[in-house]
Tab-separated table of C-alpha atoms in Angstrom:
chain	number	residue	atom	x	y	z
A	1	UNK	CA	51.089	27.807	-4.046
A	2	UNK	CA	51.500	24.786	-1.795
A	3	UNK	CA	50.255	24.604	1.754
A	4	UNK	CA	51.349	22.412	4.634
A	5	UNK	CA	48.496	20.185	5.838
A	6	UNK	CA	47.044	21.084	9.241
A	7	UNK	CA	47.917	18.743	12.099
A	8	UNK	CA	45.276	16.239	13.200
A	9	UNK	CA	42.884	17.506	15.853
A	10	UNK	CA	43.131	15.070	18.796
A	11	UNK	CA	39.503	15.796	19.758
A	12	UNK	CA	37.941	14.368	16.596
A	13	UNK	CA	36.386	10.873	16.600
A	14	UNK	CA	38.028	7.841	15.024
A	15	UNK	CA	36.607	4.820	13.285
A	16	UNK	CA	37.417	1.535	15.016
A	17	UNK	CA	40.014	-0.772	13.492
A	18	UNK	CA	38.511	-3.273	11.059
A	19	UNK	CA	38.300	-6.925	12.054
A	20	UNK	CA	40.282	-9.163	9.665
A	21	UNK	CA	37.154	-11.344	9.313
A	22	UNK	CA	34.869	-8.447	8.369
A	23	UNK	CA	32.930	-8.212	5.099
A	24	UNK	CA	31.150	-5.423	3.223
A	25	UNK	CA	27.980	-5.948	5.211
A	26	UNK	CA	29.787	-4.865	8.374
A	27	UNK	CA	30.287	-1.336	7.074
A	28	UNK	CA	26.789	-0.381	6.100
A	29	UNK	CA	24.698	0.231	3.030
A	30	UNK	CA	24.493	3.867	1.888
A	31	UNK	CA	21.587	5.164	-0.193
A	32	UNK	CA	22.057	8.519	-1.922
A	33	UNK	CA	19.078	10.174	-3.604
A	34	UNK	CA	19.721	12.882	-6.168
A	35	UNK	CA	20.913	13.774	-9.618
A	36	UNK	CA	19.003	15.320	-12.502
A	37	UNK	CA	19.547	16.094	-16.163
A	38	UNK	CA	22.540	18.429	-16.307
A	39	UNK	CA	23.579	17.742	-12.700
A	40	UNK	CA	24.705	14.125	-12.820
A	41	UNK	CA	28.140	14.896	-11.443
A	42	UNK	CA	26.907	16.005	-8.017
A	43	UNK	CA	25.405	12.681	-6.991
A	44	UNK	CA	28.320	10.817	-8.594
A	45	UNK	CA	30.814	12.777	-6.471
A	46	UNK	CA	28.787	12.012	-3.358
A	47	UNK	CA	28.725	8.328	-4.276
A	48	UNK	CA	32.483	8.136	-4.822
A	49	UNK	CA	33.073	9.901	-1.498
A	50	UNK	CA	30.791	7.449	0.308
A	51	UNK	CA	32.871	4.611	-1.114
A	52	UNK	CA	36.181	6.276	-0.229
A	53	UNK	CA	34.779	7.005	3.222
A	54	UNK	CA	34.409	3.301	3.905
A	55	UNK	CA	30.742	2.433	3.354
A	56	UNK	CA	30.443	-1.246	2.495
A	57	UNK	CA	27.858	-0.772	-0.241
A	58	UNK	CA	26.772	2.416	-1.989
A	59	UNK	CA	23.604	2.745	-4.031
A	60	UNK	CA	22.492	5.841	-5.948
A	61	UNK	CA	18.792	6.461	-6.668
A	62	UNK	CA	18.794	8.654	-9.781
A	63	UNK	CA	16.489	9.676	-12.662
A	64	UNK	CA	16.177	7.003	-15.311
A	65	UNK	CA	17.580	9.180	-18.102
A	66	UNK	CA	20.703	9.923	-16.044
A	67	UNK	CA	21.410	6.378	-14.877
A	68	UNK	CA	23.885	5.383	-17.570
A	69	UNK	CA	25.818	8.643	-17.257
A	70	UNK	CA	26.045	8.405	-13.469
A	71	UNK	CA	26.939	4.709	-13.563
A	72	UNK	CA	29.768	5.549	-15.948
A	73	UNK	CA	31.554	7.731	-13.395
A	74	UNK	CA	32.419	4.856	-11.040
A	75	UNK	CA	31.960	1.075	-11.364
A	76	UNK	CA	32.110	0.444	-7.603
A	77	UNK	CA	28.720	1.908	-6.691
A	78	UNK	CA	25.294	0.709	-7.804
A	79	UNK	CA	22.623	2.822	-9.482
A	80	UNK	CA	18.857	2.422	-9.435
A	81	UNK	CA	16.640	4.166	-11.992
A	82	UNK	CA	13.824	6.280	-10.570
A	83	UNK	CA	10.670	7.473	-12.345
A	84	UNK	CA	11.349	10.977	-13.577
A	85	UNK	CA	9.590	14.228	-14.370
A	86	UNK	CA	9.741	15.413	-18.017
A	87	UNK	CA	12.225	18.077	-16.922
A	88	UNK	CA	14.744	15.345	-15.992
A	89	UNK	CA	14.563	15.146	-12.216
A	90	UNK	CA	13.190	12.431	-9.931
A	91	UNK	CA	9.389	12.372	-9.942
A	92	UNK	CA	7.271	12.427	-6.795
A	93	UNK	CA	5.974	8.996	-7.845
A	94	UNK	CA	9.402	7.549	-6.968
A	95	UNK	CA	8.386	7.450	-3.300
A	96	UNK	CA	7.469	3.758	-3.340
A	97	UNK	CA	10.764	2.703	-4.906
A	98	UNK	CA	12.783	4.867	-2.537
A	99	UNK	CA	10.872	3.474	0.435
A	100	UNK	CA	11.838	-0.047	-0.624
A	101	UNK	CA	15.501	0.973	-0.930
A	102	UNK	CA	15.462	2.631	2.488
A	103	UNK	CA	14.520	-0.702	4.069
A	104	UNK	CA	17.798	-2.152	2.760
A	105	UNK	CA	19.941	0.780	3.885
A	106	UNK	CA	21.928	1.790	6.962
A	107	UNK	CA	22.109	5.521	6.249
A	108	UNK	CA	20.949	7.825	3.481
A	109	UNK	CA	21.566	11.206	1.899
A	110	UNK	CA	19.365	13.443	-0.200
A	111	UNK	CA	20.046	16.543	-2.243
A	112	UNK	CA	23.131	16.541	-4.508
A	113	UNK	CA	21.994	17.510	-8.000
A	114	UNK	CA	18.359	16.849	-7.074
A	115	UNK	CA	16.833	19.901	-8.774
A	116	UNK	CA	13.806	21.947	-7.758
A	117	UNK	CA	10.055	21.404	-8.140
A	118	UNK	CA	6.907	21.263	-5.996
A	119	UNK	CA	6.941	17.479	-6.355
A	120	UNK	CA	10.504	17.294	-5.079
A	121	UNK	CA	9.550	19.501	-2.141
A	122	UNK	CA	6.943	16.894	-1.205
A	123	UNK	CA	9.418	14.051	-1.700
A	124	UNK	CA	12.088	15.673	0.489
A	125	UNK	CA	9.521	16.470	3.205
A	126	UNK	CA	8.370	12.860	3.181
A	127	UNK	CA	11.943	11.557	3.414
A	128	UNK	CA	12.845	13.984	6.200
A	129	UNK	CA	9.771	13.256	8.294
A	130	UNK	CA	9.229	9.543	7.740
A	131	UNK	CA	12.592	7.772	7.289
A	132	UNK	CA	13.875	6.467	10.612
A	133	UNK	CA	17.456	5.818	9.526
A	134	UNK	CA	20.205	8.480	9.815
A	135	UNK	CA	20.143	10.894	6.889
A	136	UNK	CA	22.226	13.744	5.472
A	137	UNK	CA	20.381	16.594	3.741
A	138	UNK	CA	22.320	18.901	1.429
A	139	UNK	CA	21.995	21.182	-1.602
A	140	UNK	CA	18.522	21.096	-3.181
A	141	UNK	CA	17.297	18.966	-0.287
A	142	UNK	CA	17.992	21.990	1.926
A	143	UNK	CA	16.284	24.303	-0.542
A	144	UNK	CA	13.191	22.091	-0.420
A	145	UNK	CA	13.156	22.253	3.386
A	146	UNK	CA	13.588	26.030	3.299
A	147	UNK	CA	10.271	26.288	1.470
A	148	UNK	CA	8.580	24.183	4.183
A	149	UNK	CA	9.870	25.574	7.496
A	150	UNK	CA	7.430	23.560	9.614
A	151	UNK	CA	8.978	20.323	8.327
A	152	UNK	CA	12.409	21.137	9.738
A	153	UNK	CA	11.394	20.652	13.376
A	154	UNK	CA	9.843	17.234	12.717
A	155	UNK	CA	12.641	14.826	11.682
A	156	UNK	CA	11.717	11.158	11.486
A	157	UNK	CA	15.182	10.057	12.627
A	158	UNK	CA	18.751	11.321	13.092
A	159	UNK	CA	19.494	14.145	10.641
A	160	UNK	CA	22.633	16.031	9.571
A	161	UNK	CA	22.077	19.225	7.580
A	162	UNK	CA	25.046	20.691	5.696
A	163	UNK	CA	24.202	24.245	4.538
A	164	UNK	CA	26.584	26.855	3.253
A	165	UNK	CA	25.795	30.384	4.523
A	166	UNK	CA	23.329	31.172	1.729
A	167	UNK	CA	21.428	27.934	2.226
A	168	UNK	CA	21.434	28.481	5.961
A	169	UNK	CA	19.962	31.962	5.561
A	170	UNK	CA	17.060	30.488	3.586
A	171	UNK	CA	16.567	27.717	6.145
A	172	UNK	CA	16.646	30.012	9.156
A	173	UNK	CA	14.373	32.667	7.733
A	174	UNK	CA	13.750	35.917	9.569
A	175	UNK	CA	15.045	35.508	13.127
A	176	UNK	CA	13.283	32.158	13.516
A	177	UNK	CA	16.301	30.993	15.502
A	178	UNK	CA	17.275	34.255	17.146
A	179	UNK	CA	18.880	37.450	15.913
A	180	UNK	CA	22.521	36.527	16.569
A	181	UNK	CA	25.221	35.418	14.159
A	182	UNK	CA	24.657	32.512	11.795
A	183	UNK	CA	26.734	30.312	14.084
A	184	UNK	CA	24.536	31.196	17.047
A	185	UNK	CA	21.431	30.588	14.951
A	186	UNK	CA	22.828	27.246	13.764
A	187	UNK	CA	23.255	26.072	17.352
A	188	UNK	CA	19.716	27.213	18.166
A	189	UNK	CA	18.319	25.457	15.092
A	190	UNK	CA	20.126	22.245	16.023
A	191	UNK	CA	18.810	22.377	19.592
A	192	UNK	CA	15.244	23.259	18.591
A	193	UNK	CA	14.953	20.682	15.805
A	194	UNK	CA	17.110	18.013	17.506
A	195	UNK	CA	19.420	17.701	14.515
A	196	UNK	CA	23.094	18.239	13.706
A	197	UNK	CA	23.944	21.320	11.651
A	198	UNK	CA	27.168	21.590	9.669
A	199	UNK	CA	27.520	25.271	8.760
A	200	UNK	CA	30.102	25.166	5.994
A	201	UNK	CA	32.756	27.799	5.442
A	202	UNK	CA	36.075	28.926	6.870
A	203	UNK	CA	36.425	26.917	10.107
A	204	UNK	CA	33.214	24.977	9.478
A	205	UNK	CA	30.931	24.703	12.519
A	206	UNK	CA	29.474	21.360	13.599
A	207	UNK	CA	26.813	21.615	16.300
A	208	UNK	CA	24.007	19.611	17.851
A	209	UNK	CA	22.880	22.566	19.931
A	210	UNK	CA	24.545	21.184	23.064
A	211	UNK	CA	28.160	21.104	21.927
A	212	UNK	CA	29.805	22.965	19.060
A	213	UNK	CA	33.080	22.290	17.288
A	214	UNK	CA	35.040	24.260	14.701
A	215	UNK	CA	37.081	22.458	12.088
A	216	UNK	CA	40.727	23.360	11.637
A	217	UNK	CA	41.401	21.854	8.200
A	218	UNK	CA	40.648	23.082	4.693
A	219	UNK	CA	41.695	25.954	2.438
A	220	UNK	CA	40.325	28.394	-0.158
A	221	UNK	CA	41.049	25.983	-3.002
A	222	UNK	CA	37.982	24.056	-1.836
A	223	UNK	CA	35.724	26.961	-2.816
A	224	UNK	CA	34.699	25.188	-6.004
A	225	UNK	CA	31.558	23.416	-7.163
A	226	UNK	CA	31.112	19.846	-5.985
A	227	UNK	CA	33.144	19.935	-2.771
A	228	UNK	CA	29.964	19.978	-0.709
A	229	UNK	CA	28.718	16.881	-2.522
A	230	UNK	CA	31.910	15.077	-1.525
A	231	UNK	CA	31.256	16.018	2.100
A	232	UNK	CA	27.696	14.689	1.885
A	233	UNK	CA	28.921	11.276	0.768
A	234	UNK	CA	31.651	11.223	3.376
A	235	UNK	CA	29.283	11.965	6.283
A	236	UNK	CA	26.930	9.267	4.996
A	237	UNK	CA	29.784	6.764	5.029
A	238	UNK	CA	30.586	7.602	8.649
A	239	UNK	CA	26.937	7.088	9.612
A	240	UNK	CA	27.008	3.723	7.823
A	241	UNK	CA	29.917	2.664	10.029
A	242	UNK	CA	28.045	3.344	13.240
A	243	UNK	CA	29.197	6.795	14.312
A	244	UNK	CA	26.649	9.084	15.925
A	245	UNK	CA	25.462	11.985	13.740
A	246	UNK	CA	27.625	14.470	15.647
A	247	UNK	CA	30.741	12.284	15.513
A	248	UNK	CA	30.116	11.343	11.882
A	249	UNK	CA	29.897	15.005	10.928
A	250	UNK	CA	33.013	15.995	12.894
A	251	UNK	CA	35.180	13.219	11.476
A	252	UNK	CA	33.935	13.705	7.920
A	253	UNK	CA	34.394	17.486	7.999
A	254	UNK	CA	37.929	17.088	9.338
A	255	UNK	CA	38.864	14.447	6.753
A	256	UNK	CA	37.264	16.466	3.960
A	257	UNK	CA	39.358	19.510	4.832
A	258	UNK	CA	42.481	17.444	5.369
A	259	UNK	CA	42.079	15.847	1.926
A	260	UNK	CA	41.802	19.371	0.541
A	261	UNK	CA	44.999	20.413	2.314
A	262	UNK	CA	46.843	17.397	0.965
A	263	UNK	CA	45.493	18.017	-2.529
A	264	UNK	CA	46.384	21.709	-2.556
A	265	UNK	CA	49.981	20.894	-1.692
A	266	UNK	CA	50.225	19.175	-5.079
A	267	UNK	CA	47.683	20.832	-7.384
A	268	UNK	CA	47.442	24.338	-5.893
A	269	UNK	CA	44.464	26.360	-4.761
A	270	UNK	CA	43.543	27.797	-8.145
A	271	UNK	CA	43.441	24.508	-10.037
A	272	UNK	CA	41.850	22.263	-7.397
A	273	UNK	CA	38.525	20.679	-8.362
A	274	UNK	CA	36.079	18.638	-6.314
A	275	UNK	CA	37.011	15.317	-7.899
A	276	UNK	CA	40.535	15.775	-6.522
A	277	UNK	CA	39.283	15.360	-2.954
A	278	UNK	CA	38.328	11.650	-2.982
A	279	UNK	CA	41.769	10.854	-4.405
A	280	UNK	CA	43.401	12.236	-1.250
A	281	UNK	CA	41.057	10.706	1.291
A	282	UNK	CA	43.290	7.644	1.660
A	283	UNK	CA	46.210	9.835	2.691
A	284	UNK	CA	43.914	11.818	4.999
A	285	UNK	CA	42.770	8.641	6.761
A	286	UNK	CA	46.377	7.522	7.057
A	287	UNK	CA	47.354	10.836	8.617
A	288	UNK	CA	44.774	10.154	11.333
A	289	UNK	CA	46.086	6.617	11.811
A	290	UNK	CA	43.047	4.894	10.284
C-alpha cells in the first residue's frame, strides 16, 4: 500500500547552502564506533547514512575481524581495525586508538552493532564521560549506559541519546526521572543530564528538557531492524555540519521519517528494509529545499 509523504514541517532546522568553493573538510569528519561479529550491517548502515547526510568524511572504528566485511558494504567511507575480544567485539584495549581518532573528528557515534560485555561497558562510559566532541549514543551504547546509571548525568560534551521505548525503560530505571509517561521522563532526563533525548516511535519525541518537538514523518514500514542505525548516522552527519545537538536531532529525525515515507510509496510497508532509507534521503533533502 502506498502512502503520500507528509508535508515538510516549517519549524524544523535547515542546513545552510553550500559554498561553491567548499571542500570535504568543510562538512566535518564523522567517527562511528561499533560493529561486531554477526552485526556488521548495523555500523555499515550508520556509515552510509552519515555519508548520505552530508558528512565530508566518515570513518568507522570496527573489530579487526569484521573490517573487510564492513568495508565491502560501501567504498565511500573509511574503516579502521580495532583490537578485538575473542568473542568478536571491540576490546577495551581499543581506547588508545579510539582516542587518537577522536582528535581527528568533528562528531562521533557509538553503539550500532557494538555488542555487550563488561569491557564494552567501560569503553562506552569512558567515551561518554571524556570525549568533548558532540556524540550520538544508540543501541548497545545505550544498554551499556543503562548498566551504569551514574554515568548518564556526567557527559563530557554534547550528547544525543536515541532510545526506543524498551531501551529508554532500561535507561530511566525505576522512577529515576519521575513517575509520568515515558515522554515526560525523557524531558526530565534531558534536563537533568543536560543532553538531548530522541525517544523513537510513532511521532518521535526530540527534547533537551527545555523544549520538546514531535516529528510528523514516518510510517509503520520503518518498524524493521536497522532503521535506528540509519538515524544514528544521519544525526552524526548533522552534528558534523555544525548544527546544535537539538537542531541536528530534529532535522535528522524529520529527514529519516520523510525518506521512509518516500520509500514506502514505492516499496510498500511490508517489504521496506533499512537499507532502502539512505536511497531516498536525496529526495527527502530535495523536498526540504536542500
